Amino acid sequence: MASVSVPQNPAAAPQKLTARRSGPLRGRLRPPGDKSISHRALIMGLLCLGETAVSGLLEGEDVLRTADACRALGARVERVGPGDWRVRGAGLGTLIEPRHALDFGNAGTGTRLMMGVAGGHGITALFDGDASLRKRPMRRILDPLTLMGAQVIAEAEGGRLPVTLKGAGEPAPIEYRTPVASAQLKSAILLAGLNSPGRTTVIETEASRDHTEKMLAYFGASIVSSPEGAHGRKIVLEGRPQLRARPVIVPADPSSAAFAMVAALLAPGSEIVIEGMMMNPLRTGLLETLLEMGADITVLERRVEGGEDVADLRVRHGALKGVDVPAARAPSMIDEYPVLAVAAAFASGETRMRGLGELRVKESDRLMAVADGLAATGVQSSVAGDDLIVRGAGGAPAGGGLVATHLDHRIAMSFLIMGLASQNPVAIDDETMIATSFPTFRPAMAALGAQFG
Ligand code: S3P
C-alpha cells in the first residue's frame, strides 16, 4: 500500500444554538433520504458493473464520506442534481487499493460497511474518523472479518480507529452468530461474503434492519432470510453473484422524521404531515411506542416506493402518557431513544426504556448524554443497568440549561426539539454535527414554525 499519513481530524468550531417555545407547528415536511439506504446504495453501485442511478440520496456528511470512499476504491461517483447521483462501479472482486486513508468523519455505518467491503477484497486500507468515531468499537467487525481471512495490520487500543485492514482476496465462507443485534455488523459480514467462493451465513437473535439483505437481492444476489428463534433471523448468502446495476429510490428517513414527529406532538396546537416516511417494520419502533403513549398520529396513503413500504403521517399535538418499552423493540428504534426520552419528559407518569446497552457505543454514550441533557433541562431521570427511566412532567418541563452534545447529531436535534415546547429555551453546545444526517434540519423545522437562534 502507498504510505499514508493519519489525518488530523480538525473538528469544525462548535456552534451553539438555542431553540425556544414556538407557536403551533403547521405544514408538510419531506424528511431527507434514509441514511442507511443511502450508504448502501452507493456501496452497491461500487460493487456492481454498469451505472447505478440513485435518487433521493441523503446528502449528509456521513454519506458524502462513503461516496469519497467508493471513489477511492475505484468507482466513479457523480452528483447530477439535488439527491440524484450516478455510480459507475468498479465491480465485485476488482476494487483498487486506496491511495490515501479512508476518513469516515463521524460515520459508524460507512466505516463498518466499508470494512466489510475491503475485508473481502485483496486490498489494504486505512480507516479513520473523527474523535467520536475513534472511540467506537470496531472489534465486533474485525473479529468475523479475521475469521474470513482478513488481517488487522494496525489498530488503536481496543480495536479502535485508526485501523489498517488487509482484506482477504478469497474470503472464507463462514457461519457467524452475531453477539449484538447490529445491522452494521451483519452487513459487514455479508458484504465481505459477497466475494467469497462459498456460502456466508449470519444468525442474529434479534432481527436488525434488513436493508442490506433487500438491496443485495434487488441487485441480483441469491440471499435467503428466514426466522430464527422468537425474534431472530438466519441469512444465507451465495458468494460471487453477478450483481447488476439497478436504479435506487431512497425513501424518507424515519430516524430523521422522528424529530418533526415528536415536535408536533409536543408543541400545543400543532398539526403537520410527514411525507414518504419509510415504514419498514424493522424501523418503526418509535411510531409504535408513540402510539402506545396515546399520540395522535394517523397513517395516510400507505404505498410501496423503491421496494420499501412508505406512508404519509399526520401528526397532531396531544397529551402523552408514560409507557414501558420492551428491550426486544430496541433494534427497530435504536437511534430514536434520545428523542423518545424528550417525548417522555412531557408525558404523564414514568417511561421505562429497557435494554439500551448499545446506546453506550453510538456517536456518543447516548445513555449518559441523554440522562445529563435531561438533568440540565430540569427533567428527572435515572439509569438502572441498561434501562433509562424518565419521570414525565405531565406537560412542559422547565427547559433552560445548556446541553452537551458530544459530537452527536441525534443528541443535538433531540434537545432542540425539547426547546420548542419547554417552558424556557434549551441551548445545545454544538449544532455542527446535525449536518451528518439531516443537513436541512434547521430550515425544514423553521418552515413548520420552529424558532431557533
Ligand atoms: C445502522 C445500524 C444501526 C444504527 C445506525 C445505522 C445501519 O447501528 O444505529 O445509525 O445503517 O446499519 P447498529 O447496527 O450498530 O445497531
GROMACS .gro file of C-alpha atoms and ligand atoms in nm:
model
  469
    1MET     CA    1   0.000   0.000   0.000
    2ALA     CA    2   0.117   0.354  -0.067
    3SER     CA    3   0.235   0.515   0.257
    4VAL     CA    4  -0.043   0.710   0.421
    5SER     CA    5  -0.047   0.961   0.698
    6VAL     CA    6  -0.320   0.969   0.957
    7PRO     CA    7  -0.530   1.282   0.908
    8GLN     CA    8  -0.554   1.530   1.188
    9ASN     CA    9  -0.935   1.532   1.205
   10PRO     CA   10  -0.967   1.904   1.256
   11ALA     CA   11  -1.309   1.949   1.415
   12ALA     CA   12  -1.519   2.240   1.288
   13ALA     CA   13  -1.555   2.514   1.552
   14PRO     CA   14  -1.855   2.432   1.775
   15GLN     CA   15  -2.168   2.640   1.705
   16LYS     CA   16  -2.408   2.693   1.991
   17LEU     CA   17  -2.780   2.700   1.908
   18THR     CA   18  -3.095   2.771   2.110
   19ALA     CA   19  -3.449   2.653   2.047
   20ARG     CA   20  -3.738   2.845   2.201
   21ARG     CA   21  -4.103   2.782   2.264
   22SER     CA   22  -4.275   2.804   1.925
   23GLY     CA   23  -4.630   2.856   1.814
   24PRO     CA   24  -4.818   2.566   1.662
   25LEU     CA   25  -4.613   2.378   1.404
   26ARG     CA   26  -4.803   2.356   1.075
   27GLY     CA   27  -4.733   2.231   0.724
   28ARG     CA   28  -4.583   1.940   0.535
   29LEU     CA   29  -4.232   1.802   0.558
   30ARG     CA   30  -4.045   1.555   0.339
   31PRO     CA   31  -3.758   1.428   0.556
   32PRO     CA   32  -3.425   1.366   0.383
   33GLY     CA   33  -3.336   1.029   0.231
   34ASP     CA   34  -3.274   0.738   0.463
   35LYS     CA   35  -2.915   0.732   0.583
   36SER     CA   36  -2.886   0.353   0.599
   37ILE     CA   37  -3.017   0.306   0.246
   38SER     CA   38  -2.809   0.596   0.111
   39HIS     CA   39  -2.482   0.438   0.231
   40ARG     CA   40  -2.586   0.101   0.090
   41ALA     CA   41  -2.697   0.241  -0.246
   42LEU     CA   42  -2.351   0.390  -0.306
   43ILE     CA   43  -2.179   0.072  -0.191
   44MET     CA   44  -2.393  -0.147  -0.416
   45GLY     CA   45  -2.310   0.089  -0.701
   46LEU     CA   46  -1.941   0.037  -0.628
   47LEU     CA   47  -1.976  -0.342  -0.628
   48CYS     CA   48  -2.170  -0.394  -0.948
   49LEU     CA   49  -2.081  -0.331  -1.309
   50GLY     CA   50  -2.270  -0.067  -1.501
   51GLU     CA   51  -2.429   0.253  -1.380
   52THR     CA   52  -2.644   0.273  -1.068
   53ALA     CA   53  -2.875   0.575  -1.060
   54VAL     CA   54  -2.971   0.684  -0.709
   55SER     CA   55  -3.247   0.935  -0.642
   56GLY     CA   56  -3.333   1.090  -0.307
   57LEU     CA   57  -2.983   1.025  -0.170
   58LEU     CA   58  -2.920   1.182   0.168
   59GLU     CA   59  -2.657   1.448   0.103
   60GLY     CA   60  -2.537   1.449   0.464
   61GLU     CA   61  -2.172   1.445   0.558
   62ASP     CA   62  -2.178   1.079   0.664
   63VAL     CA   63  -2.300   0.967   0.322
   64LEU     CA   64  -2.062   1.200   0.138
   65ARG     CA   65  -1.774   1.027   0.318
   66THR     CA   66  -1.898   0.695   0.184
   67ALA     CA   67  -1.914   0.846  -0.166
   68ASP     CA   68  -1.549   0.952  -0.126
   69ALA     CA   69  -1.453   0.602  -0.010
   70CYS     CA   70  -1.629   0.448  -0.313
   71ARG     CA   71  -1.422   0.676  -0.536
   72ALA     CA   72  -1.104   0.576  -0.355
   73LEU     CA   73  -1.188   0.210  -0.424
   74GLY     CA   74  -1.236   0.268  -0.796
   75ALA     CA   75  -1.594   0.384  -0.859
   76ARG     CA   76  -1.693   0.696  -1.049
   77VAL     CA   77  -1.945   0.877  -0.831
   78GLU     CA   78  -2.119   1.187  -0.963
   79ARG     CA   79  -2.392   1.419  -0.844
   80VAL     CA   80  -2.619   1.505  -1.134
   81GLY     CA   81  -2.880   1.705  -0.940
   82PRO     CA   82  -3.018   1.750  -0.587
   83GLY     CA   83  -3.032   1.398  -0.441
   84ASP     CA   84  -2.962   1.248  -0.786
   85TRP     CA   85  -2.640   1.054  -0.811
   86ARG     CA   86  -2.480   0.812  -1.055
   87VAL     CA   87  -2.230   0.545  -0.955
   88ARG     CA   88  -2.027   0.358  -1.216
   89GLY     CA   89  -1.897   0.056  -1.031
   90ALA     CA   90  -1.554  -0.094  -1.009
   91GLY     CA   91  -1.723  -0.434  -0.980
   92LEU     CA   92  -1.708  -0.714  -0.727
   93GLY     CA   93  -1.356  -0.859  -0.699
   94THR     CA   94  -1.188  -0.574  -0.886
   95LEU     CA   95  -1.164  -0.292  -0.634
   96ILE     CA   96  -0.848  -0.086  -0.634
   97GLU     CA   97  -0.633  -0.021  -0.330
   98PRO     CA   98  -0.698   0.327  -0.188
   99ARG     CA   99  -0.402   0.564  -0.216
  100HIS     CA  100  -0.498   0.758   0.095
  101ALA     CA  101  -0.666   0.695   0.429
  102LEU     CA  102  -1.044   0.644   0.417
  103ASP     CA  103  -1.164   0.914   0.658
  104PHE     CA  104  -1.525   0.847   0.754
  105GLY     CA  105  -1.564   1.153   0.978
  106ASN     CA  106  -1.848   1.079   1.223
  107ALA     CA  107  -1.996   0.784   1.032
  108GLY     CA  108  -2.004   0.445   1.201
  109THR     CA  109  -2.222   0.291   0.929
  110GLY     CA  110  -1.994   0.395   0.643
  111THR     CA  111  -1.687   0.271   0.829
  112ARG     CA  112  -1.825  -0.067   0.924
  113LEU     CA  113  -1.990  -0.145   0.592
  114MET     CA  114  -1.676  -0.045   0.404
  115MET     CA  115  -1.463  -0.257   0.637
  116GLY     CA  116  -1.676  -0.547   0.516
  117VAL     CA  117  -1.624  -0.450   0.151
  118ALA     CA  118  -1.247  -0.402   0.186
  119GLY     CA  119  -1.216  -0.706   0.416
  120GLY     CA  120  -1.348  -0.925   0.134
  121HIS     CA  121  -1.104  -0.796  -0.126
  122GLY     CA  122  -0.727  -0.838  -0.155
  123ILE     CA  123  -0.654  -0.473  -0.078
  124THR     CA  124  -0.513  -0.286   0.219
  125ALA     CA  125  -0.695   0.019   0.352
  126LEU     CA  126  -0.653   0.257   0.644
  127PHE     CA  127  -0.980   0.353   0.813
  128ASP     CA  128  -1.007   0.665   1.026
  129GLY     CA  129  -1.260   0.911   1.160
  130ASP     CA  130  -1.328   1.198   1.398
  131ALA     CA  131  -1.289   1.199   1.776
  132SER     CA  132  -1.631   1.037   1.823
  133LEU     CA  133  -1.570   0.760   1.569
  134ARG     CA  134  -1.225   0.691   1.713
  135LYS     CA  135  -1.394   0.595   2.042
  136ARG     CA  136  -1.635   0.343   1.889
  137PRO     CA  137  -1.577  -0.034   1.899
  138MET     CA  138  -1.458  -0.192   1.575
  139ARG     CA  139  -1.350  -0.526   1.723
  140ARG     CA  140  -1.702  -0.663   1.664
  141ILE     CA  141  -1.643  -0.612   1.288
  142LEU     CA  142  -1.277  -0.710   1.279
  143ASP     CA  143  -1.338  -1.045   1.455
  144PRO     CA  144  -1.558  -1.203   1.186
  145LEU     CA  145  -1.352  -1.044   0.906
  146THR     CA  146  -1.043  -1.205   1.056
  147LEU     CA  147  -1.221  -1.541   1.055
  148MET     CA  148  -1.281  -1.486   0.685
  149GLY     CA  149  -0.910  -1.433   0.628
  150ALA     CA  150  -0.863  -1.056   0.658
  151GLN     CA  151  -0.571  -0.930   0.866
  152VAL     CA  152  -0.563  -0.634   1.101
  153ILE     CA  153  -0.224  -0.474   1.031
  154ALA     CA  154  -0.262  -0.191   1.281
  155GLU     CA  155  -0.527  -0.070   1.521
  156ALA     CA  156  -0.558   0.174   1.809
  157GLU     CA  157  -0.614   0.039   2.159
  158GLY     CA  158  -0.911  -0.194   2.192
  159GLY     CA  159  -0.962  -0.240   1.818
  160ARG     CA  160  -1.044   0.125   1.761
  161LEU     CA  161  -0.967   0.357   1.469
  162PRO     CA  162  -0.732   0.425   1.304
  163VAL     CA  163  -0.733   0.066   1.175
  164THR     CA  164  -0.532  -0.071   0.883
  165LEU     CA  165  -0.704  -0.373   0.732
  166LYS     CA  166  -0.562  -0.614   0.475
  167GLY     CA  167  -0.854  -0.783   0.311
  168ALA     CA  168  -0.888  -1.147   0.208
  169GLY     CA  169  -0.862  -1.196  -0.169
  170GLU     CA  170  -1.068  -1.511  -0.134
  171PRO     CA  171  -1.275  -1.469   0.185
  172ALA     CA  172  -1.358  -1.794   0.363
  173PRO     CA  173  -1.728  -1.873   0.381
  174ILE     CA  174  -1.835  -1.860   0.747
  175GLU     CA  175  -2.141  -1.910   0.964
  176TYR     CA  176  -2.149  -1.635   1.224
  177ARG     CA  177  -2.382  -1.573   1.516
  178THR     CA  178  -2.372  -1.201   1.594
  179PRO     CA  179  -2.315  -1.125   1.965
  180VAL     CA  180  -2.512  -0.796   1.939
  181ALA     CA  181  -2.818  -0.701   1.733
  182SER     CA  182  -2.633  -0.482   1.486
  183ALA     CA  183  -2.721  -0.427   1.122
  184GLN     CA  184  -2.379  -0.276   1.070
  185LEU     CA  185  -2.211  -0.595   1.186
  186LYS     CA  186  -2.444  -0.820   0.987
  187SER     CA  187  -2.392  -0.606   0.678
  188ALA     CA  188  -2.013  -0.604   0.708
  189ILE     CA  189  -2.009  -0.985   0.710
  190LEU     CA  190  -2.250  -1.011   0.416
  191LEU     CA  191  -2.057  -0.754   0.212
  192ALA     CA  192  -1.732  -0.943   0.274
  193GLY     CA  193  -1.910  -1.271   0.195
  194LEU     CA  194  -2.015  -1.136  -0.145
  195ASN     CA  195  -1.665  -1.206  -0.276
  196SER     CA  196  -1.640  -1.548  -0.111
  197PRO     CA  197  -1.641  -1.858  -0.333
  198GLY     CA  198  -1.887  -2.021  -0.088
  199ARG     CA  199  -2.191  -1.953   0.127
  200THR     CA  200  -2.193  -1.698   0.411
  201THR     CA  201  -2.443  -1.737   0.694
  202VAL     CA  202  -2.527  -1.477   0.958
  203ILE     CA  203  -2.754  -1.560   1.251
  204GLU     CA  204  -2.894  -1.284   1.468
  205THR     CA  205  -3.100  -1.343   1.783
  206GLU     CA  206  -3.282  -1.010   1.745
  207ALA     CA  207  -3.364  -0.903   1.390
  208SER     CA  208  -3.194  -0.577   1.293
  209ARG     CA  209  -3.275  -0.356   0.993
  210ASP     CA  210  -3.270  -0.562   0.673
  211HIS     CA  211  -3.178  -0.303   0.410
  212THR     CA  212  -2.858  -0.483   0.308
  213GLU     CA  213  -3.040  -0.812   0.250
  214LYS     CA  214  -3.316  -0.642   0.050
  215MET     CA  215  -3.071  -0.448  -0.159
  216LEU     CA  216  -2.847  -0.747  -0.228
  217ALA     CA  217  -3.149  -0.941  -0.352
  218TYR     CA  218  -3.259  -0.644  -0.564
  219PHE     CA  219  -2.916  -0.624  -0.728
  220GLY     CA  220  -2.930  -0.994  -0.817
  221ALA     CA  221  -2.760  -1.182  -0.531
  222SER     CA  222  -2.901  -1.510  -0.409
  223ILE     CA  223  -2.984  -1.440  -0.042
  224VAL     CA  224  -3.240  -1.607   0.181
  225SER     CA  225  -3.358  -1.477   0.516
  226SER     CA  226  -3.566  -1.696   0.746
  227PRO     CA  227  -3.697  -1.661   1.103
  228GLU     CA  228  -3.468  -1.788   1.379
  229GLY     CA  229  -3.600  -1.828   1.735
  230ALA     CA  230  -3.852  -1.583   1.879
  231HIS     CA  231  -3.720  -1.258   1.725
  232GLY     CA  232  -3.418  -1.355   1.517
  233ARG     CA  233  -3.318  -1.418   1.157
  234LYS     CA  234  -3.087  -1.652   0.970
  235ILE     CA  235  -2.946  -1.505   0.650
  236VAL     CA  236  -2.770  -1.716   0.388
  237LEU     CA  237  -2.583  -1.552   0.100
  238GLU     CA  238  -2.429  -1.731  -0.200
  239GLY     CA  239  -2.093  -1.575  -0.284
  240ARG     CA  240  -1.974  -1.426  -0.612
  241PRO     CA  241  -2.311  -1.330  -0.761
  242GLN     CA  242  -2.346  -1.137  -1.086
  243LEU     CA  243  -2.455  -0.802  -0.947
  244ARG     CA  244  -2.649  -0.594  -1.198
  245ALA     CA  245  -2.681  -0.215  -1.175
  246ARG     CA  246  -3.036  -0.110  -1.086
  247PRO     CA  247  -3.191   0.227  -1.004
  248VAL     CA  248  -3.243   0.302  -0.634
  249ILE     CA  249  -3.508   0.535  -0.494
  250VAL     CA  250  -3.426   0.630  -0.135
  251PRO     CA  251  -3.731   0.669   0.092
  252ALA     CA  252  -3.753   0.935   0.365
  253ASP     CA  253  -3.559   0.851   0.680
  254PRO     CA  254  -3.780   0.754   0.977
  255SER     CA  255  -3.492   0.840   1.210
  256SER     CA  256  -3.496   1.200   1.081
  257ALA     CA  257  -3.877   1.214   1.059
  258ALA     CA  258  -3.876   1.132   1.431
  259PHE     CA  259  -3.771   1.486   1.525
  260ALA     CA  260  -4.058   1.660   1.345
  261MET     CA  261  -4.299   1.394   1.467
  262VAL     CA  262  -4.213   1.447   1.833
  263ALA     CA  263  -4.201   1.827   1.791
  264ALA     CA  264  -4.558   1.831   1.656
  265LEU     CA  265  -4.678   1.607   1.940
  266LEU     CA  266  -4.527   1.842   2.199
  267ALA     CA  267  -4.593   2.196   2.065
  268PRO     CA  268  -4.955   2.294   2.150
  269GLY     CA  269  -5.190   2.337   1.853
  270SER     CA  270  -4.958   2.166   1.604
  271GLU     CA  271  -5.066   1.963   1.305
  272ILE     CA  272  -4.817   1.850   1.040
  273VAL     CA  273  -4.792   1.590   0.765
  274ILE     CA  274  -4.469   1.395   0.720
  275GLU     CA  275  -4.437   1.273   0.362
  276GLY     CA  276  -4.296   0.949   0.224
  277MET     CA  277  -4.165   0.808   0.551
  278MET     CA  278  -4.023   0.458   0.525
  279MET     CA  279  -4.245   0.210   0.712
  280ASN     CA  280  -4.011  -0.092   0.710
  281PRO     CA  281  -4.126  -0.274   1.029
  282LEU     CA  282  -3.765  -0.304   1.143
  283ARG     CA  283  -3.755   0.078   1.162
  284THR     CA  284  -4.093   0.177   1.306
  285GLY     CA  285  -4.041   0.108   1.677
  286LEU     CA  286  -4.073   0.477   1.766
  287LEU     CA  287  -4.407   0.509   1.587
  288GLU     CA  288  -4.535   0.201   1.770
  289THR     CA  289  -4.418   0.341   2.104
  290LEU     CA  290  -4.563   0.689   2.048
  291LEU     CA  291  -4.899   0.535   1.955
  292GLU     CA  292  -4.889   0.337   2.280
  293MET     CA  293  -4.825   0.666   2.461
  294GLY     CA  294  -5.152   0.798   2.314
  295ALA     CA  295  -5.002   1.006   2.032
  296ASP     CA  296  -5.242   1.145   1.773
  297ILE     CA  297  -5.073   1.007   1.460
  298THR     CA  298  -5.266   0.884   1.156
  299VAL     CA  299  -5.101   0.675   0.889
  300LEU     CA  300  -5.218   0.801   0.547
  301GLU     CA  301  -5.151   0.669   0.196
  302ARG     CA  302  -4.953   0.354   0.255
  303ARG     CA  303  -4.771   0.260  -0.064
  304VAL     CA  304  -4.456   0.095  -0.196
  305GLU     CA  305  -4.179   0.318  -0.331
  306GLY     CA  306  -3.842   0.187  -0.443
  307GLY     CA  307  -3.913  -0.155  -0.288
  308GLU     CA  308  -3.990  -0.018   0.061
  309ASP     CA  309  -4.326   0.046   0.230
  310VAL     CA  310  -4.377   0.417   0.278
  311ALA     CA  311  -4.661   0.633   0.411
  312ASP     CA  312  -4.754   0.990   0.491
  313LEU     CA  313  -4.820   1.055   0.859
  314ARG     CA  314  -5.050   1.320   1.004
  315VAL     CA  315  -4.929   1.421   1.350
  316ARG     CA  316  -5.129   1.638   1.591
  317HIS     CA  317  -5.042   1.777   1.931
  318GLY     CA  318  -5.190   1.593   2.227
  319ALA     CA  319  -5.121   1.461   2.575
  320LEU     CA  320  -4.889   1.161   2.612
  321LYS     CA  321  -4.867   0.903   2.888
  322GLY     CA  322  -4.562   0.711   3.009
  323VAL     CA  323  -4.509   0.352   2.891
  324ASP     CA  324  -4.278   0.056   2.938
  325VAL     CA  325  -4.075  -0.003   2.621
  326PRO     CA  326  -3.960  -0.367   2.592
  327ALA     CA  327  -3.595  -0.448   2.516
  328ALA     CA  328  -3.699  -0.656   2.213
  329ARG     CA  329  -3.813  -0.335   2.041
  330ALA     CA  330  -3.471  -0.170   2.067
  331PRO     CA  331  -3.331  -0.275   1.727
  332SER     CA  332  -3.630  -0.122   1.548
  333MET     CA  333  -3.582   0.219   1.713
  334ILE     CA  334  -3.220   0.216   1.823
  335ASP     CA  335  -3.148   0.571   1.701
  336GLU     CA  336  -3.476   0.714   1.831
  337TYR     CA  337  -3.429   0.678   2.208
  338PRO     CA  338  -3.290   1.030   2.260
  339VAL     CA  339  -3.598   1.190   2.105
  340LEU     CA  340  -3.829   0.939   2.275
  341ALA     CA  341  -3.672   1.046   2.606
  342VAL     CA  342  -3.767   1.404   2.519
  343ALA     CA  343  -4.127   1.299   2.445
  344ALA     CA  344  -4.130   1.105   2.774
  345ALA     CA  345  -4.024   1.421   2.959
  346PHE     CA  346  -4.359   1.582   2.858
  347ALA     CA  347  -4.572   1.270   2.926
  348SER     CA  348  -4.765   1.200   3.241
  349GLY     CA  349  -4.604   0.927   3.452
  350GLU     CA  350  -4.292   0.727   3.406
  351THR     CA  351  -4.145   0.586   3.084
  352ARG     CA  352  -3.905   0.295   3.119
  353MET     CA  353  -3.691   0.210   2.814
  354ARG     CA  354  -3.535  -0.131   2.855
  355GLY     CA  355  -3.222  -0.292   2.717
  356LEU     CA  356  -3.032   0.014   2.592
  357GLY     CA  357  -2.675  -0.117   2.633
  358GLU     CA  358  -2.596  -0.048   2.265
  359LEU     CA  359  -2.669   0.323   2.320
  360ARG     CA  360  -2.340   0.347   2.509
  361VAL     CA  361  -2.144   0.290   2.185
  362LYS     CA  362  -2.322   0.518   1.941
  363GLU     CA  363  -2.188   0.856   1.821
  364SER     CA  364  -2.169   0.932   2.194
  365ASP     CA  365  -2.254   0.736   2.507
  366ARG     CA  366  -2.618   0.820   2.447
  367LEU     CA  367  -2.742   0.683   2.779
  368MET     CA  368  -2.517   0.924   2.963
  369ALA     CA  369  -2.569   1.212   2.718
  370VAL     CA  370  -2.949   1.182   2.740
  371ALA     CA  371  -2.953   1.150   3.120
  372ASP     CA  372  -2.720   1.453   3.151
  373GLY     CA  373  -2.927   1.651   2.900
  374LEU     CA  374  -3.246   1.575   3.090
  375ALA     CA  375  -3.082   1.681   3.416
  376ALA     CA  376  -2.968   2.008   3.252
  377THR     CA  377  -3.326   2.081   3.140
  378GLY     CA  378  -3.497   2.009   3.471
  379VAL     CA  379  -3.626   1.659   3.392
  380GLN     CA  380  -3.590   1.374   3.639
  381SER     CA  381  -3.445   1.053   3.505
  382SER     CA  382  -3.231   0.763   3.614
  383VAL     CA  383  -3.029   0.484   3.457
  384ALA     CA  384  -3.074   0.138   3.610
  385GLY     CA  385  -2.842  -0.113   3.446
  386ASP     CA  386  -2.920  -0.078   3.074
  387ASP     CA  387  -3.261   0.083   3.131
  388LEU     CA  388  -3.344   0.452   3.113
  389ILE     CA  389  -3.631   0.576   3.329
  390VAL     CA  390  -3.776   0.919   3.260
  391ARG     CA  391  -4.022   1.080   3.501
  392GLY     CA  392  -4.254   1.290   3.287
  393ALA     CA  393  -4.371   1.637   3.385
  394GLY     CA  394  -4.725   1.576   3.255
  395GLY     CA  395  -4.682   1.890   3.041
  396ALA     CA  396  -4.397   2.122   2.952
  397PRO     CA  397  -4.083   2.064   3.160
  398ALA     CA  398  -3.873   2.359   3.277
  399GLY     CA  399  -3.615   2.351   2.997
  400GLY     CA  400  -3.339   2.612   3.024
  401GLY     CA  401  -2.984   2.496   3.058
  402LEU     CA  402  -2.711   2.410   2.813
  403VAL     CA  403  -2.694   2.055   2.678
  404ALA     CA  404  -2.360   1.892   2.590
  405THR     CA  405  -2.391   1.712   2.255
  406HIS     CA  406  -2.061   1.516   2.249
  407LEU     CA  407  -2.029   1.528   1.866
  408ASP     CA  408  -2.367   1.351   1.842
  409HIS     CA  409  -2.621   1.476   1.587
  410ARG     CA  410  -2.916   1.298   1.747
  411ILE     CA  411  -2.847   1.441   2.093
  412ALA     CA  412  -2.828   1.786   1.931
  413MET     CA  413  -3.158   1.756   1.742
  414SER     CA  414  -3.345   1.587   2.030
  415PHE     CA  415  -3.278   1.865   2.278
  416LEU     CA  416  -3.355   2.136   2.024
  417ILE     CA  417  -3.694   1.967   1.984
  418MET     CA  418  -3.743   1.986   2.359
  419GLY     CA  419  -3.672   2.360   2.350
  420LEU     CA  420  -3.955   2.417   2.101
  421ALA     CA  421  -4.210   2.328   2.370
  422SER     CA  422  -4.042   2.351   2.713
  423GLN     CA  423  -4.113   2.647   2.943
  424ASN     CA  424  -3.770   2.801   2.888
  425PRO     CA  425  -3.542   2.786   2.583
  426VAL     CA  426  -3.297   2.497   2.553
  427ALA     CA  427  -2.945   2.559   2.424
  428ILE     CA  428  -2.710   2.299   2.280
  429ASP     CA  429  -2.334   2.347   2.280
  430ASP     CA  430  -2.283   2.250   1.913
  431GLU     CA  431  -2.511   2.213   1.614
  432THR     CA  432  -2.243   2.130   1.356
  433MET     CA  433  -2.290   1.751   1.371
  434ILE     CA  434  -2.653   1.782   1.258
  435ALA     CA  435  -2.511   1.807   0.904
  436THR     CA  436  -2.404   1.441   0.923
  437SER     CA  437  -2.761   1.310   0.890
  438PHE     CA  438  -3.008   1.599   0.846
  439PRO     CA  439  -2.833   1.896   0.683
  440THR     CA  440  -3.165   2.075   0.623
  441PHE     CA  441  -3.293   2.026   0.980
  442ARG     CA  442  -3.296   2.392   1.073
  443PRO     CA  443  -3.470   2.537   0.765
  444ALA     CA  444  -3.708   2.239   0.742
  445MET     CA  445  -3.817   2.279   1.104
  446ALA     CA  446  -3.827   2.659   1.074
  447ALA     CA  447  -4.063   2.622   0.774
  448LEU     CA  448  -4.304   2.442   1.010
  449GLY     CA  449  -4.277   2.730   1.259
  450ALA     CA  450  -3.988   2.626   1.484
  451GLN     CA  451  -3.788   2.911   1.638
  452PHE     CA  452  -3.414   2.882   1.673
  453GLY     CA  453  -3.135   3.125   1.738
  454S3P     C1  454  -2.735   0.134   1.102
  454S3P     C2  455  -2.750   0.048   1.207
  454S3P     C3  456  -2.761   0.089   1.346
  454S3P     C4  457  -2.790   0.239   1.361
  454S3P     C5  458  -2.710   0.321   1.266
  454S3P     C6  459  -2.735   0.281   1.123
  454S3P     C7  460  -2.721   0.080   0.965
  454S3P     O1  461  -2.640   0.060   1.411
  454S3P     O2  462  -2.767   0.281   1.493
  454S3P     O3  463  -2.740   0.458   1.280
  454S3P     O4  464  -2.738   0.156   0.868
  454S3P     O5  465  -2.693  -0.040   0.953
  454S3P     P1  466  -2.612  -0.088   1.468
  454S3P     O6  467  -2.632  -0.177   1.354
  454S3P     O7  468  -2.470  -0.093   1.512
  454S3P     O8  469  -2.710  -0.103   1.579
   0.00000   0.00000   0.00000
